Short mmCIF file of C-alpha atoms in Angstrom, two decimals:
data_model
loop_
_atom_site.label_atom_id
_atom_site.label_comp_id
_atom_site.label_asym_id
_atom_site.label_seq_id
_atom_site.Cartn_x
_atom_site.Cartn_y
_atom_site.Cartn_z
CA MET M 17 -5.90 -17.61 -2.89
CA LYS M 18 -9.22 -19.92 -4.42
CA ILE M 19 -12.22 -20.42 -1.68
CA SER M 20 -15.70 -21.80 -3.04
CA ARG M 21 -18.29 -20.03 -2.55
CA ASN M 22 -20.26 -20.96 -0.02
CA LEU M 23 -16.88 -20.10 1.65
CA LYS M 24 -17.33 -16.45 0.09
CA ASN M 25 -20.42 -16.14 0.60
CA GLN M 26 -20.23 -16.69 4.87
CA ILE M 27 -17.65 -13.62 5.62
CA ILE M 28 -19.90 -11.54 2.69
CA VAL M 29 -22.27 -11.98 5.56
CA TYR M 30 -19.56 -10.39 8.07
CA VAL M 31 -18.65 -7.65 5.48
CA LYS M 32 -22.20 -6.79 5.84
CA GLU M 33 -22.27 -6.70 9.42
CA TYR M 34 -19.42 -4.89 9.87
CA ALA M 35 -20.74 -2.55 6.86
CA ASN M 36 -23.58 -1.96 9.70
CA ARG M 37 -22.01 -1.48 12.27
CA VAL M 38 -19.65 0.99 10.34
CA ASN M 39 -23.13 2.61 9.85
CA GLU M 40 -24.83 2.52 12.50
CA SER M 41 -21.19 4.18 14.80
CA GLU M 42 -21.14 7.94 15.64
CA ASP M 43 -18.26 8.80 12.61
CA PRO M 44 -18.38 6.53 10.34
CA ILE M 45 -15.23 7.74 8.33
CA GLU M 46 -13.14 7.60 11.72
CA THR M 47 -14.55 4.28 13.09
CA ILE M 48 -12.96 2.67 9.29
CA ASN M 49 -10.03 4.15 9.44
CA LEU M 50 -9.75 2.59 13.08
CA PHE M 51 -11.00 -0.65 12.00
CA ASN M 52 -8.50 -3.13 12.74
CA THR M 53 -8.72 -6.13 10.05
CA LYS M 54 -6.45 -8.29 11.84
CA SER M 55 -8.63 -9.10 14.70
CA ALA M 56 -11.50 -9.00 12.54
CA ALA M 57 -9.96 -11.69 10.34
CA GLU M 58 -8.72 -13.48 13.51
CA ALA M 59 -12.97 -13.14 14.89
CA ILE M 60 -14.20 -14.45 11.14
CA ILE M 61 -11.71 -17.56 11.14
CA GLN M 62 -12.73 -18.75 14.79
CA ALA M 63 -16.50 -18.43 14.18
CA LEU M 64 -16.23 -20.01 10.13
CA LYS M 65 -14.60 -23.06 12.02
CA LYS M 66 -17.91 -23.62 14.62
CA LYS M 67 -20.16 -23.09 11.14
CA GLN M 68 -21.15 -26.58 10.74
CA GLN M 69 -22.30 -25.87 7.10
CA LEU M 70 -18.42 -25.62 6.15
CA GLY M 71 -16.79 -28.80 4.47
CA GLU M 72 -14.51 -30.55 4.38
CA SER M 73 -12.09 -28.47 1.75
CA GLU M 74 -13.88 -24.90 3.42
CA LEU M 75 -11.97 -26.29 6.63
CA LYS M 76 -9.01 -26.72 4.68
CA SER M 77 -9.37 -23.34 3.13
CA ILE M 78 -9.67 -21.70 6.67
CA ASP M 79 -6.40 -23.50 8.32
CA ASP M 80 -5.12 -22.51 5.38
CA PRO M 81 -1.74 -19.53 6.22
CA GLY M 82 -2.46 -17.76 2.99
CA PHE M 83 -6.25 -17.51 4.60
CA TYR M 84 -5.74 -14.21 6.91
CA ASP M 85 -3.86 -12.80 4.84
CA TYR M 86 -6.96 -13.67 1.96
CA LEU M 87 -9.02 -11.56 5.32
CA ILE M 88 -7.73 -9.19 5.57
CA SER M 89 -7.32 -8.02 1.52
CA PHE M 90 -10.73 -9.05 1.69
CA LEU M 91 -12.34 -6.43 4.23
CA TYR M 92 -9.99 -4.19 2.83
CA GLU M 93 -11.16 -3.88 -0.34
CA LYS M 94 -15.41 -5.27 1.11
CA LEU M 95 -15.87 -2.45 3.73
CA PRO M 96 -15.88 0.76 1.82
CA ILE M 97 -18.14 -0.43 -0.83
CA ASN M 98 -20.72 -2.23 1.85
CA PHE M 99 -20.45 1.38 3.48
CA LEU M 100 -21.04 2.95 0.22
CA ALA M 101 -24.22 1.58 -0.52
CA LEU M 102 -25.33 0.97 2.52
CA LYS M 103 -24.79 5.00 2.53
CA ARG M 104 -26.70 5.18 -0.81
CA LYS M 105 -29.16 2.75 -0.41
CA ILE M 106 -27.85 1.25 -3.98
CA GLY M 107 -26.86 -2.03 -4.99
CA TYR M 108 -23.62 -3.68 -3.22
CA TYR M 109 -22.51 -4.00 -8.07
CA GLU M 110 -23.75 -0.62 -8.24
CA ALA M 111 -21.43 1.01 -4.91
CA LYS M 112 -17.79 -0.28 -6.12
CA SER M 113 -18.79 0.09 -9.91
CA LEU M 114 -19.35 3.63 -8.75
CA LEU M 115 -15.83 3.10 -6.42
CA THR M 116 -13.88 2.04 -8.83
CA ASP M 117 -14.91 4.08 -11.36
CA LYS M 118 -14.67 7.52 -9.32
CA GLY M 119 -12.69 6.54 -6.06
CA ILE M 120 -12.95 7.44 -2.44
CA GLU M 121 -12.37 11.39 -2.95
CA PHE M 122 -15.01 11.95 -5.28
CA PHE M 123 -18.35 11.00 -2.90
CA PRO M 124 -19.05 13.04 0.24
CA GLU M 125 -19.45 10.30 2.35
CA LEU M 126 -16.16 8.79 1.69
CA HIS M 127 -14.27 11.45 2.59
CA GLY M 128 -11.38 11.35 4.53
CA LEU M 129 -11.25 7.62 4.20
CA LYS M 130 -7.92 6.02 4.76
CA ASN M 131 -7.88 3.62 1.65
CA THR M 132 -5.41 3.04 -0.79
CA PHE M 133 -7.40 0.14 -2.98
CA TYR M 134 -9.65 3.00 -4.02
CA LYS M 135 -7.19 5.71 -5.03
CA LYS M 136 -8.27 6.56 -7.75
CA LYS M 137 -9.79 10.38 -8.91
CA ASN M 138 -12.16 11.33 -10.63
CA ASN M 139 -10.52 12.47 -13.30
CA ASP M 140 -13.41 12.62 -16.21
CA TYR M 141 -15.33 15.30 -17.36
CA PRO M 142 -18.95 16.04 -16.22
CA ALA M 143 -21.66 14.88 -18.45
CA THR M 144 -22.74 18.06 -20.53
CA ASP M 145 -26.73 19.61 -20.10
CA LYS M 146 -27.00 18.26 -23.97
CA GLN M 147 -26.09 14.54 -22.64
CA ILE M 148 -27.99 14.67 -19.51
CA LYS M 149 -30.81 15.94 -22.03
CA TYR M 150 -31.00 13.24 -23.97
CA ILE M 151 -31.02 10.49 -21.73
CA ILE M 152 -33.64 11.86 -20.23
CA GLY M 153 -35.02 12.10 -23.71
CA TYR M 154 -35.74 8.75 -23.54
CA ASN M 155 -38.99 9.16 -20.68
CA VAL M 156 -36.67 7.75 -18.10
CA VAL M 157 -36.45 9.54 -14.37
CA LEU M 158 -32.28 10.31 -14.36
CA ASP M 159 -31.35 10.38 -10.56
CA HIS M 160 -27.91 11.99 -9.65
CA ALA M 161 -26.71 13.50 -13.04
CA ASN M 162 -24.82 16.26 -10.62
CA GLU M 163 -22.15 13.09 -10.65
CA LEU M 164 -22.55 11.73 -14.00
CA SER M 165 -19.33 11.69 -15.76
CA GLY M 166 -19.03 12.02 -19.70
CA ARG M 167 -18.30 8.18 -20.12
CA GLU M 168 -21.11 6.95 -18.22
CA ALA M 169 -23.16 9.16 -20.31
CA SER M 170 -22.17 8.17 -23.27
CA LEU M 171 -22.32 4.71 -22.10
CA ILE M 172 -25.61 4.88 -20.70
CA ILE M 173 -27.25 6.55 -23.57
CA SER M 174 -25.82 3.94 -25.99
CA CYS M 175 -26.92 0.79 -24.03
CA LEU M 176 -30.58 2.86 -24.62
CA SER M 177 -30.33 3.15 -27.79
CA ASN M 178 -29.51 -0.18 -27.55
CA LYS M 179 -31.17 -1.72 -25.65
CA SER M 180 -30.12 -5.66 -25.80
CA LYS M 181 -26.57 -4.26 -24.86
CA THR M 182 -25.27 -5.26 -21.34
CA LYS M 183 -25.38 -2.31 -19.44
CA PRO M 184 -22.90 -0.95 -16.90
CA ALA M 185 -23.51 -1.60 -12.97
CA TYR M 186 -23.73 1.93 -12.14
CA PHE M 187 -26.56 2.05 -15.03
CA GLY M 188 -29.70 0.66 -12.29
CA TYR M 189 -27.86 4.05 -9.98
CA TYR M 190 -28.41 6.91 -12.46
CA ILE M 191 -31.41 5.66 -13.98
CA LYS M 192 -35.19 4.73 -12.95
CA GLN M 193 -36.69 2.82 -15.24
#
């Protein structure tokens, strides 16, 4: 379903609020596992209908029967990303890239989370000591070296040696300049 950027931004505010509530709960993993996306989607729809900033086309999108299903899948996909971003104190795109590449089970803060969207197992080999030394040789601070895979290290080395190369979203998670 295609929705406007303004409407998507409004939805993101609610997802971040839910992620904050999960983060502040006593057992965040259990809270996410018990999170009722259907009730949350209904609450978001009701709240969005009361917003005065939304235009007529956005209100039509909200009334579209497919919007409810869109919201459910949006919450299912984005809540773990936002929760990981809060836990690790990283940006959304870094968290999304890491979750997509490594899967839920890689992160201790997400162990026990029941979410098939990020089911990928981390099959990458760890970065070698030689790769890590090579990265540090660029006079940068390498964070989370124990989580760095060989593939990620190779791409980071490529980006450090070629400053014009587009950096992956996780670059800032590992490299502090």
